[in-house]
Structures are given as C-alpha cells and as structure tokens.
XYZ file of C-alpha atoms in Angstrom:
512
model
C 143.598 98.879 87.030
C 140.988 99.658 89.728
C 137.603 101.303 89.060
C 134.842 102.137 91.510
C 131.230 103.376 91.477
C 128.217 103.082 93.763
C 124.948 101.199 94.035
C 122.582 100.095 96.787
C 121.064 97.105 98.502
C 117.602 96.808 100.054
C 116.816 95.858 103.648
C 113.118 96.061 104.383
C 112.002 99.263 102.652
C 115.273 101.106 103.208
C 118.463 101.029 101.135
C 122.106 101.030 102.174
C 125.173 101.943 100.125
C 127.195 99.373 98.205
C 130.582 100.206 96.699
C 131.251 98.323 93.455
C 135.005 97.852 92.980
C 136.452 96.164 89.900
C 140.138 95.299 89.514
C 141.584 93.824 86.325
C 145.019 92.752 85.139
C 146.111 91.239 81.851
C 146.618 87.516 82.093
C 144.607 84.330 82.265
C 140.905 84.987 81.691
C 138.934 84.778 84.964
C 135.998 86.542 86.570
C 135.367 86.412 90.327
C 132.683 88.224 92.347
C 133.143 88.533 96.113
C 131.263 90.348 98.866
C 128.553 87.851 99.896
C 126.733 87.657 96.521
C 123.662 85.486 95.990
C 123.180 83.293 92.910
C 121.698 86.104 90.802
C 124.725 88.307 91.536
C 127.200 85.511 90.783
C 125.506 84.960 87.410
C 126.214 88.608 86.553
C 129.603 87.619 85.139
C 127.923 85.761 82.262
C 125.376 88.507 81.593
C 128.016 91.241 81.763
C 130.541 89.459 79.531
C 127.960 88.726 76.828
C 126.383 92.205 77.058
C 129.805 93.843 76.604
C 130.515 91.812 73.470
C 127.081 92.512 71.973
C 127.509 96.217 72.724
C 130.717 96.406 70.698
C 133.207 96.237 73.584
C 134.927 92.960 72.744
C 138.652 92.794 73.539
C 141.522 90.795 72.073
C 143.280 90.755 75.427
C 142.359 88.483 78.304
C 141.853 89.839 81.815
C 141.726 88.429 85.303
C 138.810 90.343 86.857
C 137.889 90.619 90.531
C 134.647 92.347 91.543
C 134.201 93.333 95.184
C 130.832 94.437 96.556
C 131.457 96.275 99.819
C 130.641 96.058 102.682
C 131.586 92.399 102.435
C 129.437 91.262 105.389
C 126.109 92.418 103.883
C 124.345 89.969 101.569
C 123.844 91.252 97.995
C 120.818 90.017 96.074
C 119.367 90.361 92.591
C 120.582 91.542 89.188
C 120.758 95.261 90.116
C 124.585 95.272 90.030
C 124.924 94.259 86.355
C 125.188 97.805 84.979
C 127.703 99.164 87.540
C 129.884 96.036 87.215
C 129.925 96.386 83.423
C 130.762 100.108 83.518
C 133.518 99.614 86.108
C 134.916 96.750 84.043
C 135.139 99.031 80.987
C 136.958 101.613 83.086
C 139.287 99.037 84.667
C 140.243 97.650 81.245
C 140.793 101.182 79.811
C 137.869 100.973 77.375
C 136.024 103.859 79.047
C 137.622 107.266 79.364
C 136.260 109.098 82.412
C 137.860 110.424 85.568
C 134.650 110.982 87.553
C 133.190 107.497 87.788
C 133.208 107.506 91.607
C 130.791 110.471 91.542
C 128.098 108.307 89.957
C 125.718 105.656 91.212
C 124.187 103.048 88.893
C 121.442 100.455 89.017
C 120.240 98.107 86.299
C 119.934 94.551 85.022
C 121.598 93.757 81.696
C 120.079 91.707 78.912
C 122.496 89.692 76.763
C 121.936 92.243 74.002
C 123.171 95.071 76.231
C 119.716 96.472 76.961
C 119.242 97.829 80.506
C 116.222 96.266 82.175
C 113.913 97.421 84.965
C 114.742 96.520 88.580
C 112.839 96.525 91.883
C 113.497 98.883 94.781
C 114.744 101.825 92.712
C 113.081 104.521 94.833
C 114.813 103.813 98.189
C 118.143 103.340 96.374
C 117.923 106.753 94.711
C 117.054 108.314 98.070
C 120.099 106.647 99.647
C 122.406 107.846 96.860
C 121.134 111.374 97.399
C 121.859 111.036 101.117
C 125.506 110.113 100.574
C 125.976 113.018 98.142
C 126.224 111.382 94.714
C 125.651 113.933 91.984
C 123.844 111.574 89.574
C 122.490 108.059 89.245
C 122.086 106.052 86.042
C 118.834 104.064 86.011
C 116.935 101.960 83.440
C 114.642 104.006 81.209
C 111.646 102.032 82.515
C 112.539 103.031 86.103
C 113.203 106.686 85.321
C 109.719 108.010 86.008
C 109.680 106.414 89.453
C 113.233 107.502 90.322
C 112.745 111.065 89.112
C 110.408 112.029 91.969
C 113.490 112.264 94.219
C 114.959 115.763 94.167
C 118.564 116.728 94.893
C 120.196 114.177 92.573
C 120.284 113.951 88.764
C 118.406 110.901 87.478
C 119.865 109.818 84.120
C 117.726 107.323 82.162
C 119.638 104.877 79.952
C 118.312 102.263 77.543
C 121.495 100.324 76.788
C 124.934 99.652 78.202
C 126.540 101.462 75.277
C 124.374 104.540 75.866
C 125.468 104.600 79.537
C 129.151 104.314 78.582
C 128.886 107.059 75.959
C 127.186 109.377 78.445
C 129.914 108.843 81.047
C 132.681 109.442 78.495
C 131.025 112.675 77.346
C 130.211 111.460 73.820
C 126.485 112.108 74.244
C 124.318 114.199 76.542
C 121.264 112.893 78.377
C 119.025 115.369 80.141
C 118.229 114.448 83.761
C 114.647 113.339 84.334
C 112.527 115.203 86.898
C 108.930 114.631 87.990
C 107.126 116.896 90.437
C 105.479 114.474 92.851
C 103.583 117.292 94.546
C 101.794 118.073 91.260
C 100.973 114.398 90.726
C 99.538 114.010 94.224
C 97.542 117.209 93.807
C 96.185 116.043 90.453
C 95.290 112.553 91.700
C 91.572 111.940 91.792
C 90.013 108.875 93.351
C 87.890 107.084 90.769
C 85.556 104.144 90.986
C 82.178 103.442 92.523
C 80.231 106.209 94.236
C 78.090 106.018 97.372
C 75.348 107.802 95.420
C 74.567 104.412 93.855
C 73.725 102.926 97.272
C 70.090 103.056 98.366
C 69.291 102.672 102.024
C 71.988 101.267 104.368
C 72.196 104.555 106.270
C 73.590 102.874 109.400
C 76.437 101.219 107.516
C 77.193 104.372 105.534
C 77.478 106.327 108.788
C 79.768 103.624 110.242
C 82.016 103.792 107.172
C 82.228 107.574 107.323
C 83.202 107.332 110.989
C 85.764 104.605 110.274
C 87.455 106.494 107.428
C 87.425 109.822 109.292
C 89.380 108.354 112.210
C 91.234 105.499 110.479
C 89.341 102.894 112.537
C 89.161 99.175 111.794
C 85.710 97.927 110.796
C 83.823 94.612 110.598
C 80.547 94.083 108.709
C 78.363 91.041 109.386
C 75.367 90.238 107.240
C 73.629 87.722 105.009
C 74.760 87.024 101.431
C 73.587 89.759 99.080
C 73.113 92.342 101.824
C 75.664 94.632 100.161
C 78.791 94.211 102.314
C 81.244 93.950 99.406
C 79.439 96.627 97.390
C 79.742 99.088 100.274
C 83.387 98.236 100.980
C 84.352 98.763 97.329
C 83.124 102.346 97.615
C 85.406 103.247 100.516
C 88.229 104.519 98.212
C 85.852 107.237 96.981
C 85.750 108.859 100.444
C 89.389 108.398 101.472
C 91.266 111.683 101.972
C 94.088 112.431 99.513
C 97.636 111.515 100.448
C 100.293 114.058 101.327
C 103.591 114.087 99.405
C 105.349 112.486 102.389
C 102.777 109.685 102.546
C 103.019 109.132 98.779
C 106.804 108.671 99.024
C 106.417 106.380 102.037
C 103.887 104.153 100.272
C 105.727 104.233 96.946
C 108.908 102.922 98.595
C 107.045 99.833 99.785
C 105.501 99.167 96.365
C 108.875 99.799 94.699
C 110.579 97.169 96.871
C 107.741 94.697 96.288
C 107.703 95.343 92.542
C 103.922 95.722 92.799
C 103.323 98.933 90.865
C 99.830 98.734 89.402
C 99.620 98.689 85.635
C 103.342 99.344 85.273
C 103.022 102.662 87.120
C 106.013 104.000 88.962
C 104.683 105.481 92.169
C 101.516 105.586 94.229
C 99.523 108.812 94.394
C 96.249 107.366 95.726
C 95.713 105.473 98.945
C 96.069 101.704 98.419
C 93.008 99.454 98.530
C 94.167 95.850 98.835
C 91.683 92.965 98.712
C 93.516 89.594 98.874
C 91.574 86.367 98.338
C 90.692 84.352 101.430
C 93.100 81.583 100.382
C 96.093 83.877 101.021
C 98.756 82.464 103.344
C 100.088 84.021 106.531
C 103.298 84.976 104.700
C 101.270 86.509 101.876
C 99.496 88.727 104.397
C 102.381 89.533 106.724
C 105.339 89.406 104.343
C 108.523 87.381 104.472
C 109.677 84.336 102.533
C 113.205 83.047 101.969
C 114.006 86.441 100.423
C 111.715 88.725 102.480
C 109.269 90.949 100.598
C 106.399 93.110 101.920
C 103.039 91.405 102.412
C 99.501 92.683 101.926
C 99.451 94.501 105.282
C 102.421 96.612 104.150
C 101.161 97.124 100.603
C 98.011 98.537 102.232
C 100.064 101.001 104.333
C 98.240 104.360 104.667
C 95.283 102.798 102.879
C 92.705 100.012 103.276
C 93.071 96.247 103.632
C 89.725 94.664 102.718
C 89.228 91.055 103.798
C 86.019 89.695 102.295
C 84.698 86.390 103.673
C 86.659 87.144 106.847
C 85.879 83.863 108.616
C 87.026 81.839 105.579
C 90.634 83.020 105.929
C 92.996 80.480 107.533
C 93.061 80.939 111.305
C 96.846 81.323 111.274
C 96.632 84.060 108.627
C 94.099 86.026 110.675
C 96.073 85.741 113.898
C 99.192 87.290 112.360
C 97.179 90.487 111.900
C 97.113 91.149 115.626
C 100.579 92.668 115.931
C 100.474 94.959 112.849
C 97.008 96.172 113.861
C 98.406 97.152 117.244
C 101.938 98.330 116.387
C 101.669 99.661 112.827
C 104.707 97.746 111.582
C 105.819 94.177 110.864
C 109.111 92.669 111.966
C 110.177 89.752 109.747
C 113.142 87.711 110.993
C 114.800 85.065 108.840
C 118.188 83.372 108.911
C 119.305 85.486 105.946
C 117.913 88.824 107.101
C 115.739 90.730 109.556
C 113.436 93.332 107.992
C 110.914 95.829 109.278
C 107.979 96.898 107.106
C 105.495 99.687 107.955
C 101.871 98.530 108.095
C 99.649 101.351 109.334
C 96.438 100.418 107.504
C 92.691 100.501 108.033
C 91.210 96.997 108.213
C 87.782 96.517 106.666
C 86.384 92.992 107.013
C 83.115 91.397 105.921
C 81.665 88.024 106.888
C 78.463 86.006 107.109
C 76.980 85.314 110.551
C 77.031 81.530 110.038
C 78.148 78.897 107.474
C 74.909 79.091 105.451
C 74.857 82.874 105.878
C 71.236 83.324 106.968
C 71.371 83.434 110.762
C 68.953 86.199 111.803
C 67.800 86.861 108.238
C 64.056 87.699 108.138
C 63.450 86.144 104.704
C 65.586 82.970 104.816
C 65.755 80.177 107.342
C 69.156 79.294 108.826
C 70.016 75.606 108.299
C 73.046 75.521 110.617
C 73.238 73.727 113.958
C 74.282 75.636 117.071
C 77.609 73.801 117.041
C 78.283 74.786 113.408
C 77.432 78.414 114.129
C 79.697 78.532 117.180
C 82.591 76.870 115.340
C 82.231 79.264 112.401
C 82.158 82.405 114.514
C 85.105 81.282 116.614
C 87.319 81.371 113.541
C 87.601 85.056 114.411
C 89.280 85.068 117.811
C 88.404 87.355 120.693
C 91.815 89.123 120.729
C 91.469 89.926 117.016
C 87.877 91.120 117.423
C 89.028 93.301 120.318
C 91.204 95.249 117.854
C 88.286 96.093 115.553
C 86.820 99.432 116.626
C 83.572 99.422 114.641
C 81.349 96.361 114.222
C 78.122 96.772 112.303
C 75.366 94.500 111.049
C 74.336 94.805 107.401
C 70.705 94.027 106.604
C 69.553 93.537 103.032
C 67.233 96.192 101.632
C 64.033 94.470 100.393
C 63.872 94.402 96.601
C 60.377 95.910 96.592
C 61.717 98.980 98.445
C 64.670 99.636 96.138
C 62.673 101.396 93.424
C 61.045 103.771 95.892
C 64.192 104.786 97.766
C 66.085 107.930 96.705
C 69.731 107.792 95.647
C 72.236 108.045 98.453
C 74.459 110.979 99.341
C 77.346 111.261 96.856
C 80.865 110.313 97.889
C 82.116 113.860 97.269
C 79.952 115.240 100.104
C 81.033 112.503 102.511
C 84.655 113.016 101.548
C 84.479 116.714 102.417
C 83.351 115.866 105.961
C 86.048 113.210 106.256
C 88.748 115.653 105.133
C 87.502 118.288 107.606
C 87.759 115.747 110.452
C 91.224 114.665 109.275
C 92.405 118.298 109.266
C 91.354 118.604 112.917
C 93.324 115.455 113.739
C 96.386 116.611 111.792
C 96.483 119.772 113.890
C 95.835 117.857 117.129
C 98.646 115.358 116.603
C 101.191 117.746 115.123
C 104.585 116.855 116.544
C 103.511 113.369 117.698
C 105.647 110.877 115.803
C 103.674 108.154 114.022
C 100.257 109.552 115.039
C 98.103 110.889 112.197
C 94.556 109.856 113.119
C 92.497 109.127 116.220
C 92.998 105.404 115.647
C 96.773 105.938 116.055
C 96.460 107.904 119.311
C 98.399 106.547 122.292
C 96.453 105.295 125.305
C 98.370 107.612 127.639
C 97.129 110.645 125.688
C 93.424 109.739 125.596
C 92.497 111.648 128.765
C 93.862 114.854 127.243
C 92.483 114.174 123.763
C 88.976 113.118 124.824
C 87.553 115.972 126.873
C 84.402 114.336 128.278
C 81.386 116.261 129.409
C 79.890 115.197 132.762
C 77.117 113.228 131.043
C 79.639 111.593 128.713
C 81.765 110.455 131.675
C 78.674 108.891 133.264
C 77.728 107.202 129.965
C 81.195 105.664 129.521
C 80.972 104.240 133.070
C 77.608 102.626 132.232
C 79.058 101.284 128.971
C 81.898 99.584 130.825
C 79.438 97.834 133.141
C 76.989 96.894 130.370
C 79.431 95.535 127.797
C 82.182 94.295 130.136
C 84.843 95.722 127.810
C 88.554 95.025 128.022
C 90.935 97.931 128.637
C 91.871 97.874 124.943
C 88.230 97.948 123.820
C 87.521 100.795 126.253
C 90.332 102.843 124.689
C 88.955 102.126 121.249
C 85.473 103.285 122.230
C 87.033 106.571 123.356
C 88.905 106.936 120.053
C 85.734 106.359 118.008
C 83.848 108.830 120.211
C 86.615 111.366 119.595
C 86.155 110.891 115.839
C 82.394 111.313 116.167
C 82.994 114.673 117.857
C 85.522 115.661 115.168
C 82.932 115.052 112.449
C 80.703 117.534 114.230
C 83.599 119.939 114.720
C 83.183 119.809 118.512
C 86.171 119.975 120.865
C 84.268 118.097 123.600
C 83.155 114.456 123.537
C 79.480 114.359 124.483
C 77.103 111.683 125.741
C 75.794 111.111 122.197
C 79.349 110.469 120.938
C 79.888 107.819 123.628
C 76.550 106.170 122.816
C 77.395 106.262 119.121
C 80.809 104.644 119.669
C 79.630 102.013 122.156
C 76.804 101.048 119.796
C 79.426 99.729 117.400
C 80.604 97.149 119.984
C 77.240 95.365 120.241
C 78.239 92.515 117.915
C 80.709 91.419 120.607
C 77.723 90.659 122.789
C 75.404 89.358 120.041
C 77.707 86.836 118.368
C 80.712 86.216 120.627
C 79.305 86.558 124.145
C-alpha cells in the first residue's frame, strides 16, 4: 500500500517541498530509502523501526518497505524526515486509519523511545508548507513556539510518535499553537548596559549615534583601557526596534543555524554578535561541508562587533569585503550553493600598534616603525574604504572621572535614532533592499543628498584634501545625509559635510 505526506528541505535560509512516499508489501523484511539521502537520512530506518516498536506498533508480519523522498535530484539532509516516514509507514501497513494524510506536513527527529525531538530550520519549512497550501503541520513540542509565529497554517505540537498517530486517526485532539509575533516584537525591550554609565567620550558617543542612525560601519582606534569595548557593548541599548518583517527574516537565519539564544525560538531584538578574534573565515562568512550561516549572517539586521580587529586572521577579514558591499553571502560547494543575507552594521575596535600605546600621552610606545606599519597593514585599504566612520578613542584621565557628570541615557539617544530611522523609512519606501542611508545606492545619492551651495564647495575641498576614492566619497555623502536626518533637515549643509569628512581622518593619520 502507498502512503504520502509532506516535509521540507533547507537551501540557504529558504525551504523547498519534499514529498515523503512510503510503499510496503508483505514479504521479506527490507527497508530502502531513495531520493538522494545523506547518512543521517539513511539511518532513519533504524530509528523509525525501533521507535515504532517502543511506541506499541510492533507487527507480526514482515514488510518490504521503500521510502522515496521527492524530488529525487535534491539532496536530503538531517533527521527531520523521521516522523513523516514513521507515520507514512503506519499508514502503508494499515496500522493507521486516516484518509487525509496527504493534507498534512510533518517534521521531527525520533528517539528510540518514540519521543519526537527538536530539529533545525523549522521556521522556513513551516512557511513553505503554508505556501503550498497544507492545512496543518505536525512539529516537535520543543519547536512549537518558534513554528507558531507563522499564520495561515495550523501548527500541531506533538511529544511522541504515538501522540502524532492518535491525533491523525482522530483518537485525540490537539489544539493548534499560535503566537502573535507582532505582540512579542512590540513587547521586546533592549536590556543591558546604558550610555548613562559612560563619563566623557562625547566624540565617540556622537560617532556611535551617527553610525546607528544610518546603519554605518564604524572603526574605533585607541589605547588599551580607553573604553572601546565598553562603548561598543552599549550599542544594543540605542538600536531601533525591529519590525515584524525583520524579526521573521532574522529568525529564519537563526532557525537554520540552530543558534537560538538560551533555547529561545525566535529573535525579537536586533542581534549583537561578537566572535573571538580566532574565528576562521568560514566561521565568519558561513559554509562548511554542509553549509550553515556564519557570523555575518547571524548578525543580519543587527551589529557585528569585532574586538581586537587587527588580531583577526587576514583571510578572515578580507572575506568581509563582499558582504559589507552587497549585503548577502554566496556560498558555493560541491554539494550545494547557498545564499545567506548579511546586511549588518560592522563595529570594530583595535589598538594603534602592537603594544597599544602609539600616541598615548601617558605611556611610551615601545614598537619600532616597522612593527607599527606591519600591524596596521593587517587591515587592508579596500576593507578600510568600506568603513564609513573612523574615530579615535582617548582614555579619560582617572583623576577627571569623579568630577565628570553621568552621560546622557541611552533612552534619549534611542529616541533621536528612531526619529532619524523613520525619516529614512519614508525616504526609501518602495526601494527594494534599502532601509537606511548606508544601504542607499550610489546612483540615488544626488537625489537623496540635496547639498547647499556651501556644502557642495566643502565636499569639493574634502575630495582634494583627503584624496578619497569614489567609494569613500559616496560614503561621506551617506554619513552627511544621516547627520542631516538627526537634525530633521531635508538639506545637507556644510556642517554635515565637515562632520562626515572628519570621520575619515584616520585614513590619513594611520594608513597614509
């Protein structure tokens, strides 16, 4: 007898439909799985057989079973097909009485006891099953919260194989799970360190506000203990909240990677990723023999913080150039070609030299000129060209700390950032893939940046003084546009150009 239901397979952060077909006839006991399965899928026959017996579905008869996972030319990976194979096998051997199996989709790994275990990539699979019109999908109980944010399809949580079979045969009822993602996003509040704790550092605080308001990449250079990491760790407190669409987009990536924080099921706050400087190029970019998203994709719509920037392997830093420019990562392997979104804000921090005290007024630098040059050249010119805002961080003298007032709280800064983001949302409405000034296309800059006469003259002087590349020139304009947005001004003035060009001075100071 033939039985069929539906599941999904992951390619990048998207899912495609897989039809699970099981055919059985009485005869010599055999179990074959076809349809380009990997090792984990082939091993499903042992997990399924044992789970069926331990769930009370042993049979005196022997069956020759053939499982086909269609389409046959798409590689199937992982244990996500255990549950649908087991249910179809029960139907094909007449141990499950239901006529509507083809209306259901199923995903789940089986334990030998019959328990249904959590799987990765549930969110894009549920969205794909909704697209093809399935009325319900059976998912592991531990995946139900994540899956239930998708509307338009019933999400049925099951704990065991027997519970799934009894639900399908009508013996028990299980209420569909539903979670209102809009309410969760609305209720999300960014927690953590507050800028009110920071004394002094007004220049860096202003640079960070500008960077977050326009989504610009940022580099901080300063001596050890100047406060670079402390300041960067406070950036999440001024990030604008995510929209529902952004939350779904980011959650799909984390679902595929299996990187939900603390066992959570979806992401309602902008990611803040801070990998260690020993991370590999694949760890940053993504890939591997079975491609998974890297740090640049896990930071999508959020912040990627690279502390000790110059200590990262040169190869790892150079792979950042394409995602910084294009906003996505193409990973090609013999087994698969995947595309991962990676529209993130890069925040980097580094010392000016190996000992860290070049230019420090209280410590003497012990490095030779050759050591300094070699250290700074770990960050290449093309990569530096893609960083819009470069700022020096000077340590606040300890004797001055007690006399300085507390800084402006993050809540006040965040209000200004959100006001600037609202202006940009309206400006780029209808432009695909453009949400902030940092995303703006070069061809649109003349229309977006309405320069006053004095501003046009200032940008000409800036080009001559700094000898900027065409890319750096565009980035100065984008930062100037953000500076005007923070003031609520439609025109880019001379002061905005001076403000933006001032954040390119480290090009001349350290890399000239």
